[in-house]
Tab-separated table of C-alpha atoms and ligand atoms in Angstrom:
chain	number	residue	atom	x	y	z
F	1	SER	CA	16.882	32.993	-22.130
F	2	SER	CA	15.093	35.462	-19.873
F	3	GLU	CA	12.550	35.856	-22.703
F	4	ASP	CA	11.654	32.173	-22.287
F	5	LEU	CA	11.166	32.716	-18.587
F	6	LYS	CA	8.768	35.581	-19.327
F	7	GLN	CA	6.662	33.217	-21.439
F	8	VAL	CA	6.567	30.730	-18.617
F	9	GLU	CA	5.525	33.427	-16.159
F	10	ALA	CA	2.780	34.591	-18.504
F	11	PHE	CA	1.441	31.040	-18.680
F	12	LEU	CA	1.583	30.615	-14.897
F	13	ASP	CA	-0.029	34.007	-14.258
F	14	LYS	CA	-3.007	32.992	-16.390
F	15	HIS	CA	-3.701	30.071	-14.057
F	16	ARG	CA	-2.850	31.406	-10.597
F	17	THR	CA	-5.298	30.564	-7.831
F	18	MET	CA	-6.227	32.390	-4.642
F	19	PRO	CA	-5.280	30.745	-1.358
F	20	ASN	CA	-8.180	29.484	0.703
F	21	MET	CA	-8.309	31.872	3.642
F	22	LYS	CA	-9.829	29.233	5.887
F	23	TYR	CA	-6.494	27.422	5.737
F	24	PHE	CA	-3.907	30.068	4.898
F	25	GLY	CA	-1.234	30.268	7.602
F	26	LYS	CA	-2.868	27.675	9.845
F	27	ALA	CA	0.424	25.791	10.147
F	28	LYS	CA	2.588	28.872	10.456
F	29	GLY	CA	5.659	28.318	12.610
F	30	LYS	CA	5.057	24.610	13.117
F	31	ASN	CA	7.670	21.969	12.503
F	32	VAL	CA	6.997	20.014	9.347
F	33	PHE	CA	7.446	16.284	8.864
F	34	VAL	CA	7.118	14.878	5.376
F	35	ILE	CA	6.877	11.107	5.488
F	36	HIS	CA	7.615	9.574	2.109
F	37	LEU	CA	5.755	6.267	1.909
F	38	GLU	CA	7.647	4.257	-0.672
F	39	SER	CA	5.541	2.803	-3.520
F	40	PHE	CA	2.403	3.247	-1.457
F	41	GLN	CA	-0.890	3.311	-3.363
F	42	GLN	CA	-4.219	4.683	-2.217
F	43	PHE	CA	-6.010	1.354	-2.652
F	44	LEU	CA	-4.112	0.058	0.389
F	45	ILE	CA	-6.058	2.428	2.648
F	46	ASP	CA	-8.649	0.285	4.439
F	47	TYR	CA	-7.594	-2.721	2.347
F	48	LYS	CA	-7.893	-6.084	4.071
F	49	VAL	CA	-6.268	-9.471	3.562
F	50	ASN	CA	-8.259	-12.319	5.060
F	51	GLY	CA	-10.147	-9.816	7.183
F	52	LYS	CA	-7.014	-8.166	8.520
F	53	GLU	CA	-6.221	-4.515	7.837
F	54	VAL	CA	-2.974	-4.113	5.903
F	55	THR	CA	-2.300	-0.590	7.160
F	56	PRO	CA	-4.159	-0.009	10.444
F	57	ASN	CA	-2.001	2.938	11.526
F	58	LEU	CA	-2.269	4.806	8.250
F	59	ASN	CA	-5.998	4.055	8.135
F	60	LYS	CA	-6.459	5.648	11.522
F	61	PHE	CA	-4.350	8.614	10.544
F	62	TYR	CA	-6.312	8.940	7.275
F	63	ALA	CA	-9.623	9.134	9.120
F	64	ASN	CA	-8.441	11.273	12.050
F	65	LYS	CA	-10.524	14.394	12.621
F	66	ASN	CA	-7.427	16.579	12.347
F	67	THR	CA	-6.203	14.988	9.141
F	68	LEU	CA	-7.008	16.372	5.728
F	69	SER	CA	-6.943	13.413	3.354
F	70	PHE	CA	-7.232	13.530	-0.408
F	71	ASP	CA	-8.832	10.596	-2.169
F	72	ASN	CA	-8.335	11.798	-5.746
F	73	PHE	CA	-4.632	12.517	-5.491
F	74	PHE	CA	-2.419	11.006	-8.189
F	75	HIS	CA	1.279	10.371	-8.506
F	76	GLN	CA	2.645	11.987	-11.654
F	77	VAL	CA	6.077	10.416	-11.954
F	78	GLY	CA	7.883	9.244	-15.075
F	79	GLN	CA	11.128	7.310	-15.347
F	80	GLY	CA	12.583	9.287	-12.467
F	81	LYS	CA	10.236	7.517	-10.019
F	82	THR	CA	11.148	8.541	-6.448
F	83	SER	CA	13.272	11.412	-7.722
F	84	ASP	CA	10.392	12.746	-9.824
F	85	ALA	CA	8.167	12.647	-6.767
F	86	GLU	CA	10.748	14.536	-4.718
F	87	THR	CA	11.236	17.077	-7.504
F	88	MET	CA	7.515	17.763	-7.793
F	89	LEU	CA	6.997	17.950	-4.055
F	90	GLU	CA	9.845	20.320	-3.351
F	91	THR	CA	10.064	22.464	-6.478
F	92	SER	CA	6.619	22.155	-8.082
F	93	LEU	CA	8.375	21.370	-11.367
F	94	PHE	CA	7.562	18.202	-13.287
F	95	GLY	CA	9.999	15.371	-13.880
F	96	LEU	CA	11.217	15.008	-17.450
F	97	PRO	CA	9.752	12.925	-20.325
F	98	SER	CA	12.710	10.604	-19.796
F	99	GLY	CA	15.482	10.397	-17.224
F	100	SER	CA	15.510	12.283	-13.949
F	101	VAL	CA	15.705	16.006	-13.129
F	102	MET	CA	17.737	15.230	-10.025
F	103	THR	CA	20.242	13.085	-11.879
F	104	SER	CA	20.677	15.305	-14.936
F	105	TYR	CA	20.074	18.813	-13.582
F	106	GLY	CA	20.164	18.552	-9.796
F	107	THR	CA	23.806	19.505	-9.432
F	108	ASN	CA	23.997	22.621	-11.592
F	109	ASN	CA	20.537	24.123	-12.034
F	110	THR	CA	19.141	27.024	-10.061
F	111	PHE	CA	16.045	26.147	-8.044
F	112	GLU	CA	13.553	27.897	-5.854
F	113	ALA	CA	12.915	24.890	-3.681
F	114	LEU	CA	10.910	24.414	-0.530
F	115	PRO	CA	13.917	23.708	1.742
F	116	ALA	CA	15.614	26.956	0.666
F	117	LEU	CA	12.428	28.982	1.086
F	118	LEU	CA	12.012	27.579	4.578
F	119	ASP	CA	15.683	27.987	5.459
F	120	GLN	CA	15.339	31.662	4.608
F	121	ARG	CA	12.426	31.868	7.016
F	122	GLY	CA	14.245	30.401	9.958
F	123	TYR	CA	13.473	26.689	9.623
F	124	THR	CA	16.128	24.005	10.012
F	125	THR	CA	15.892	21.682	7.008
F	126	ALA	CA	16.906	18.027	6.908
F	127	SER	CA	16.321	14.970	4.753
F	128	PHE	CA	16.673	11.409	6.078
F	129	HIS	CA	17.153	8.281	3.997
F	130	GLY	CA	18.639	4.855	4.715
F	131	ASP	CA	20.277	4.384	1.323
F	132	VAL	CA	23.597	5.722	-0.015
F	133	GLY	CA	23.526	9.500	-0.358
F	134	SER	CA	24.353	9.446	-4.045
F	135	PHE	CA	21.254	7.511	-5.111
F	136	TRP	CA	19.272	9.665	-7.569
F	137	ASN	CA	22.051	12.247	-7.091
F	138	ARG	CA	20.401	13.327	-3.848
F	139	ASP	CA	23.643	14.438	-2.239
F	140	ASN	CA	24.156	17.084	-4.915
F	141	THR	CA	20.541	17.961	-5.605
F	142	TYR	CA	19.764	18.590	-1.957
F	143	LYS	CA	22.495	21.223	-1.892
F	144	SER	CA	20.891	22.971	-4.847
F	145	TRP	CA	17.553	22.806	-3.053
F	146	GLY	CA	19.057	24.317	0.068
F	147	TYR	CA	18.879	21.379	2.470
F	148	LYS	CA	21.023	22.137	5.475
F	149	TYR	CA	21.313	18.484	6.533
F	150	PHE	CA	21.162	15.185	4.699
F	151	PHE	CA	21.338	12.095	6.855
F	152	SER	CA	21.958	9.194	4.492
F	153	GLU	CA	23.090	5.615	5.078
F	154	ASP	CA	26.427	6.560	6.643
F	155	TYR	CA	24.676	8.258	9.533
F	156	TYR	CA	22.914	5.085	10.594
F	157	GLN	CA	24.294	2.125	12.438
F	158	ASN	CA	24.096	-0.906	10.176
F	159	LYS	CA	24.298	-4.478	11.427
F	160	THR	CA	23.445	-7.842	9.894
F	161	ASN	CA	19.733	-7.938	9.018
F	162	TYR	CA	19.309	-4.184	9.450
F	163	SER	CA	19.004	-3.661	5.688
F	164	ILE	CA	17.017	-5.172	2.881
F	165	GLY	CA	16.729	-4.172	-0.773
F	166	TYR	CA	17.764	-0.534	-1.194
F	167	GLY	CA	18.553	0.241	2.394
F	168	LEU	CA	17.826	0.277	6.059
F	169	LYS	CA	14.563	-1.353	7.084
F	170	ASP	CA	11.917	1.257	7.850
F	171	LYS	CA	11.493	0.557	11.561
F	172	ILE	CA	15.224	0.723	12.164
F	173	PHE	CA	15.479	3.786	9.952
F	174	MET	CA	12.699	5.634	11.784
F	175	ASP	CA	14.044	4.657	15.158
F	176	GLN	CA	17.593	5.764	14.423
F	177	SER	CA	16.443	9.016	12.823
F	178	ILE	CA	15.114	10.173	16.181
F	179	LYS	CA	18.513	10.979	17.644
F	180	TYR	CA	19.115	13.438	14.803
F	181	ILE	CA	15.603	14.886	14.855
F	182	GLU	CA	16.018	15.664	18.537
F	183	LYS	CA	19.008	17.873	17.797
F	184	LEU	CA	17.347	19.959	15.081
F	185	PRO	CA	16.677	23.542	16.163
F	186	GLN	CA	12.950	24.255	15.850
F	187	PRO	CA	11.032	24.983	13.796
F	188	PHE	CA	12.351	22.370	11.408
F	189	TYR	CA	11.376	20.814	8.113
F	190	ALA	CA	12.237	17.106	8.135
F	191	LYS	CA	11.673	14.676	5.297
F	192	LEU	CA	11.933	10.953	5.993
F	193	ILE	CA	12.178	8.706	2.945
F	194	THR	CA	11.253	5.096	3.647
F	195	VAL	CA	12.356	2.298	1.349
F	196	THR	CA	11.325	-1.187	2.512
F	197	ASN	CA	8.052	-1.171	0.583
F	198	HIS	CA	9.954	-1.237	-2.681
F	199	TYR	CA	9.836	-3.752	-5.501
F	200	PRO	CA	10.431	-6.756	-5.218
F	201	TYR	CA	8.803	-6.471	-1.739
F	202	GLU	CA	11.178	-8.713	0.143
F	203	LEU	CA	11.072	-8.941	3.903
F	204	ASP	CA	12.708	-11.150	6.498
F	205	LYS	CA	10.496	-13.814	8.048
F	206	ALA	CA	10.343	-12.196	11.482
F	207	ASN	CA	8.732	-9.067	10.035
F	208	GLN	CA	6.189	-10.864	7.870
F	209	THR	CA	3.200	-10.343	10.111
F	210	ILE	CA	0.371	-10.420	7.602
F	211	GLU	CA	-0.367	-13.015	4.972
F	212	LYS	CA	0.524	-12.424	1.347
F	213	THR	CA	-2.220	-11.957	-1.202
F	214	THR	CA	-2.948	-14.932	-3.417
F	215	THR	CA	-3.123	-13.544	-6.945
F	216	GLY	CA	-0.446	-16.040	-7.935
F	217	ASP	CA	1.710	-13.221	-9.299
F	218	ALA	CA	4.897	-13.629	-7.302
F	219	THR	CA	6.070	-10.027	-7.643
F	220	VAL	CA	2.704	-8.685	-6.481
F	221	ASP	CA	1.788	-10.910	-3.578
F	222	GLY	CA	4.481	-9.678	-1.193
F	223	TYR	CA	3.384	-6.043	-1.589
F	224	VAL	CA	0.902	-6.088	1.286
F	225	GLN	CA	3.540	-7.556	3.609
F	226	THR	CA	6.070	-4.784	3.097
F	227	ALA	CA	3.229	-2.223	3.137
F	228	HIS	CA	2.137	-3.669	6.478
F	229	TYR	CA	5.678	-3.363	7.784
F	230	LEU	CA	5.890	0.241	6.530
F	231	ASP	CA	2.612	0.949	8.309
F	232	GLN	CA	4.017	-0.393	11.575
F	233	SER	CA	7.077	1.811	11.249
F	234	PHE	CA	4.746	4.774	10.654
F	235	GLY	CA	2.754	3.844	13.749
F	236	GLU	CA	5.905	3.626	15.856
F	237	PHE	CA	7.043	6.998	14.593
F	238	LEU	CA	3.700	8.582	15.496
F	239	ASP	CA	4.020	7.066	18.974
F	240	TYR	CA	7.375	8.767	19.328
F	241	LEU	CA	5.895	12.092	18.237
F	242	LYS	CA	3.105	11.722	20.790
F	243	LYS	CA	5.452	10.708	23.562
F	244	THR	CA	7.622	13.767	23.034
F	245	GLY	CA	4.766	16.182	22.356
F	246	LEU	CA	6.153	16.898	18.901
F	247	ASP	CA	2.757	15.941	17.516
F	248	LYS	CA	1.388	19.124	19.108
F	249	THR	CA	3.910	21.421	17.490
F	250	SER	CA	4.239	19.813	14.081
F	251	MET	CA	2.420	19.435	10.792
F	252	ILE	CA	2.707	15.844	9.616
F	253	VAL	CA	2.448	15.234	5.890
F	254	ALA	CA	2.395	11.708	4.483
F	255	TYR	CA	2.311	10.714	0.835
F	256	GLY	CA	2.877	7.779	-1.507
F	257	ASP	CA	5.475	8.498	-4.180
F	258	HIS	CA	4.207	6.239	-6.994
F	259	TYR	CA	2.620	2.912	-7.816
F	260	GLY	CA	4.033	-0.274	-6.358
F	261	ILE	CA	2.302	-2.544	-8.831
F	262	SER	CA	2.931	-1.653	-12.442
F	263	ASN	CA	0.470	-1.940	-15.298
F	264	ASN	CA	2.288	-5.076	-16.438
F	265	HIS	CA	0.317	-6.952	-13.778
F	266	LYS	CA	-3.243	-6.419	-15.004
F	267	LYS	CA	-4.544	-9.780	-13.960
F	268	ALA	CA	-3.179	-9.444	-10.443
F	269	ILE	CA	-4.509	-5.882	-10.184
F	270	ALA	CA	-7.985	-7.046	-11.182
F	271	ASP	CA	-7.702	-9.761	-8.542
F	272	LEU	CA	-6.649	-7.309	-5.841
F	273	LEU	CA	-9.529	-4.989	-6.715
F	274	HIS	CA	-11.980	-7.903	-6.812
F	275	LYS	CA	-12.807	-7.203	-10.438
F	276	LYS	CA	-13.050	-9.516	-13.432
F	277	GLU	CA	-10.678	-7.368	-15.446
F	278	VAL	CA	-9.290	-3.845	-15.526
F	279	ASP	CA	-9.309	-1.390	-18.436
F	280	SER	CA	-7.109	1.648	-19.072
F	281	TYR	CA	-9.394	3.874	-17.007
F	282	ASP	CA	-9.191	1.527	-14.016
F	283	LEU	CA	-5.428	1.519	-14.373
F	284	ALA	CA	-5.372	5.323	-14.403
F	285	MET	CA	-7.452	5.377	-11.205
F	286	PHE	CA	-5.045	2.809	-9.799
F	287	GLN	CA	-2.372	5.569	-9.874
F	288	LYS	CA	-3.909	7.261	-6.851
F	289	VAL	CA	-1.588	7.611	-3.887
F	290	PRO	CA	-2.322	8.937	-0.410
F	291	PHE	CA	-1.764	12.553	0.466
F	292	MET	CA	-2.533	13.483	4.056
F	293	ILE	CA	-1.900	16.551	6.171
F	294	HIS	CA	-2.297	16.528	9.925
F	295	PHE	CA	-1.896	18.968	12.805
F	296	PRO	CA	-3.866	19.775	15.939
F	297	GLY	CA	-6.740	22.091	15.172
F	298	LEU	CA	-6.749	21.381	11.442
F	299	LYS	CA	-10.273	20.904	10.166
F	300	GLY	CA	-9.847	17.446	8.676
F	301	GLY	CA	-11.939	15.229	6.430
F	302	ILE	CA	-11.774	13.569	3.055
F	303	ASN	CA	-11.289	16.110	0.315
F	304	HIS	CA	-12.298	14.936	-3.174
F	305	THR	CA	-10.510	17.508	-5.305
F	306	TYR	CA	-8.441	16.055	-8.154
F	307	GLY	CA	-4.769	16.836	-7.803
F	308	GLY	CA	-1.301	15.411	-7.734
F	309	GLU	CA	2.254	15.698	-6.549
F	310	ILE	CA	2.863	18.909	-8.471
F	311	ASP	CA	0.330	20.600	-6.145
F	312	VAL	CA	1.975	19.741	-2.838
F	313	MET	CA	4.420	22.636	-2.545
F	314	PRO	CA	1.840	25.400	-3.154
F	315	THR	CA	-0.534	23.645	-0.743
F	316	LEU	CA	2.070	23.487	2.014
F	317	LEU	CA	3.250	27.070	1.408
F	318	ASP	CA	-0.293	28.338	1.846
F	319	LEU	CA	-0.771	26.342	5.042
F	320	MET	CA	2.524	27.712	6.352
F	321	GLY	CA	1.405	31.215	5.481
F	322	ILE	CA	4.096	31.841	2.875
F	323	LYS	CA	3.014	34.005	-0.026
F	324	ASP	CA	3.835	32.379	-3.357
F	325	THR	CA	2.088	34.647	-5.834
F	326	HIS	CA	5.162	35.131	-7.978
F	327	MET	CA	6.806	31.757	-7.692
F	328	ILE	CA	7.564	29.525	-10.667
F	329	GLN	CA	5.339	26.657	-9.584
F	330	PHE	CA	3.289	24.455	-11.896
F	331	GLY	CA	0.972	23.176	-9.178
F	332	HIS	CA	-1.891	24.839	-7.348
F	333	ASP	CA	-2.975	24.808	-3.732
F	334	LEU	CA	-5.259	21.775	-3.342
F	335	LEU	CA	-7.395	23.836	-0.992
F	336	ALA	CA	-7.963	26.696	-3.435
F	337	LYS	CA	-11.540	26.910	-4.634
F	338	ASP	CA	-10.871	28.049	-8.186
F	339	ARG	CA	-8.268	25.462	-9.151
F	340	ASN	CA	-8.088	23.572	-12.422
F	341	GLN	CA	-8.573	19.904	-11.505
F	342	THR	CA	-6.991	18.454	-14.626
F	343	VAL	CA	-4.170	16.214	-13.447
F	344	ALA	CA	-1.377	15.620	-15.955
F	345	PHE	CA	0.456	12.364	-16.167
F	346	ARG	CA	3.982	12.623	-17.411
F	347	ASN	CA	3.118	11.038	-20.773
F	348	GLY	CA	0.499	13.692	-21.551
F	349	ASP	CA	-2.495	11.618	-20.470
F	350	PHE	CA	-4.729	13.252	-17.889
F	351	VAL	CA	-7.523	12.596	-15.438
F	352	SER	CA	-10.112	15.018	-14.094
F	353	PRO	CA	-13.563	15.011	-12.478
F	354	THR	CA	-15.122	15.577	-15.911
F	355	PHE	CA	-13.081	13.962	-18.661
F	356	SER	CA	-9.962	11.862	-18.716
F	357	LYS	CA	-7.679	11.106	-21.619
F	358	ILE	CA	-5.685	7.926	-21.787
F	359	GLY	CA	-3.792	7.400	-25.016
F	360	SER	CA	-6.214	8.651	-27.638
F	361	THR	CA	-9.304	7.553	-25.727
F	362	ILE	CA	-11.543	9.969	-23.810
F	363	TYR	CA	-13.445	8.741	-20.760
F	364	ASN	CA	-16.220	10.424	-18.826
F	365	ALA	CA	-16.389	10.582	-15.030
F	366	GLN	CA	-17.984	7.132	-14.907
F	367	GLY	CA	-15.088	5.640	-16.833
F	368	GLU	CA	-17.103	5.114	-20.019
F	369	VAL	CA	-15.473	5.630	-23.395
F	370	VAL	CA	-16.908	8.812	-24.921
F	371	THR	CA	-14.287	9.602	-27.562
F	372	ASP	CA	-16.823	9.711	-30.388
F	373	LYS	CA	-19.809	10.863	-28.372
F	374	LEU	CA	-18.731	14.310	-27.214
F	375	THR	CA	-20.967	17.298	-27.876
F	376	PRO	CA	-19.171	20.239	-29.489
F	377	GLU	CA	-18.959	21.996	-26.100
F	378	GLN	CA	-17.543	18.883	-24.470
F	379	ALA	CA	-15.048	18.423	-27.281
F	380	LYS	CA	-13.967	21.999	-26.715
F	381	GLU	CA	-13.568	21.388	-23.003
F	382	VAL	CA	-11.411	18.323	-23.632
F	383	LYS	CA	-9.311	20.230	-26.154
F	384	GLU	CA	-8.690	22.921	-23.535
F	385	GLN	CA	-7.649	20.305	-21.034
F	386	GLU	CA	-5.291	18.758	-23.573
F	387	ASN	CA	-3.734	22.114	-24.326
F	388	TYR	CA	-3.343	22.937	-20.661
F	389	VAL	CA	-1.594	19.643	-19.970
F	390	ASP	CA	0.700	19.922	-22.997
F	391	ASP	CA	1.561	23.499	-22.070
F	392	GLU	CA	2.321	22.901	-18.420
F	393	LEU	CA	4.512	19.899	-19.196
F	394	SER	CA	6.445	21.619	-21.937
F	395	TYR	CA	6.873	24.880	-20.003
F	396	SER	CA	8.114	22.946	-17.002
F	397	ASP	CA	10.564	21.079	-19.238
F	398	LYS	CA	11.807	24.406	-20.573
F	399	VAL	CA	12.437	25.666	-17.055
F	400	VAL	CA	14.458	22.567	-16.262
F	401	THR	CA	16.378	21.960	-19.486
F	402	GLY	CA	17.050	25.670	-20.055
F	403	ASP	CA	17.878	26.286	-16.388
F	404	LEU	CA	15.536	29.248	-16.622
F	405	LEU	CA	15.519	30.012	-12.913
F	406	ARG	CA	18.986	31.485	-13.498
F	407	PHE	CA	17.134	34.483	-14.861
F	408	TYR	CA	14.572	34.628	-12.094
F	409	LYS	CA	14.870	37.512	-9.651
F	410	PRO	CA	12.027	37.484	-7.178
F	411	THR	CA	12.089	39.963	-4.349
F	412	GLY	CA	13.033	38.417	-1.064
F	413	PHE	CA	14.534	35.209	-2.452
F	414	LYS	CA	18.223	34.557	-2.120
F	415	LYS	CA	19.697	32.113	-4.596
F	416	VAL	CA	21.152	29.034	-3.037
F	417	ASN	CA	24.883	28.507	-3.166
F	418	PRO	CA	25.338	24.703	-3.188
F	419	GLY	CA	28.937	25.228	-2.091
F	420	ASP	CA	27.634	26.322	1.315
F	421	PHE	CA	26.796	22.724	2.163
F	422	THR	CA	28.985	19.728	2.871
F	423	TYR	CA	26.913	17.030	4.612
F	424	ASN	CA	30.110	15.894	6.329
F	425	TYR	CA	29.138	16.288	9.961
F	426	LYS	CA	29.809	14.109	12.908
F	427	ARG	CA	27.925	10.834	13.029
F	428	ALA	CA	25.903	10.198	16.144
V	1	GP9	C1	16.360	4.477	-3.234
V	1	GP9	C2	15.010	4.909	-3.505
V	1	GP9	C3	14.280	4.151	-4.569
V	1	GP9	O1	17.221	5.377	-2.608
V	1	GP9	O2	14.553	6.096	-3.057
V	1	GP9	O3	13.876	4.902	-5.629
V	1	GP9	P1	12.849	4.352	-6.721
V	1	GP9	O4	13.401	3.063	-7.264
V	1	GP9	O5	11.534	4.127	-6.034
V	1	GP9	O6	12.778	5.428	-7.731
V	2	MN	MN1	10.043	5.255	-5.053
């Protein structure tokens, strides 16, 4: 009911942050590229196999003086995997405790999503993906989110060896996306979802241009090869942006959607990290994924704030100079100075620069178990973190399962009519 929405708003109002004026509006009017790096974990940045960099292009991008890179940024997905990442990034709502928001609620719920907000401010919005359009119910969800265009598998030429696993190989996908990108009226918001670096990390011989790791875990050892291939496709795409000058007029955002190596592979993970063994805290830290923002003139560097996917939309809105003081968003601008750095995982665990909770165990910032050693003030701090995490997850769930944005009437926001979209346009 609208009463429930009021409760949610009261909770959100208690935790609102102020935008950082050093960054607010700095990307106003620019095109936006969001590059979804499938299953890409932070540990791959600067990682080497036999002395060879796995991701040289992303490493360079990460360290570029005009790139803001976050090294304590966590994925927060649940069962909805990619779809949870997309939901958090573009609506600042969490995925659900089980299932997928996009699959179960994407078709009929009301959203205040990033594509719609941008559409209403004159951007052309488009999503690109080399898999069938119905995967994760994207074709319907994107209409509810206000995407003007969705270029899925059918819009790409597919020949023998063009696809592997879930869809078009990343280099071919990136390359063929260009002809559509070139037709988008500017400014545009374009999201490109890669897929080759996806479990079980298969790749044709010709594209295997780095050696596998040698943990002996067959499902893990191919990961660096597909990551290397993804990195090359990213490098080629950046070359295209440079060649056309689009790099000058665009903000480029790149992020990893979730882990590629699950916690079922502890021994292999320890091997990869050159450790004897890994504990639950190490595994929590292993959930870091890259989040990078780049545009000319941006004051770059490595930012150590703790955050996650839920925080992307408010961060981007602030950079684009779009006021979001009344929006129903569960994240907070990563550049805000007064933000709460407690990062919720979907199961209620959390990490933060002070304390982390995994299962019923509390860890300090050094990763030591301190469950029974907390001072009363520390115990109080942890309790507050726990409450905050429980509240934000359950309020977000209420918004989704109760379709509470039906009752939401912000000034200046027009509700999306999914019927306005067809995604049946001419193939190039
Ligand atoms: C397929 C894709 C994979 O279209 O985006 O999703 P995932 O398995 O990573 O959730
Ligand atoms: Mn994924």
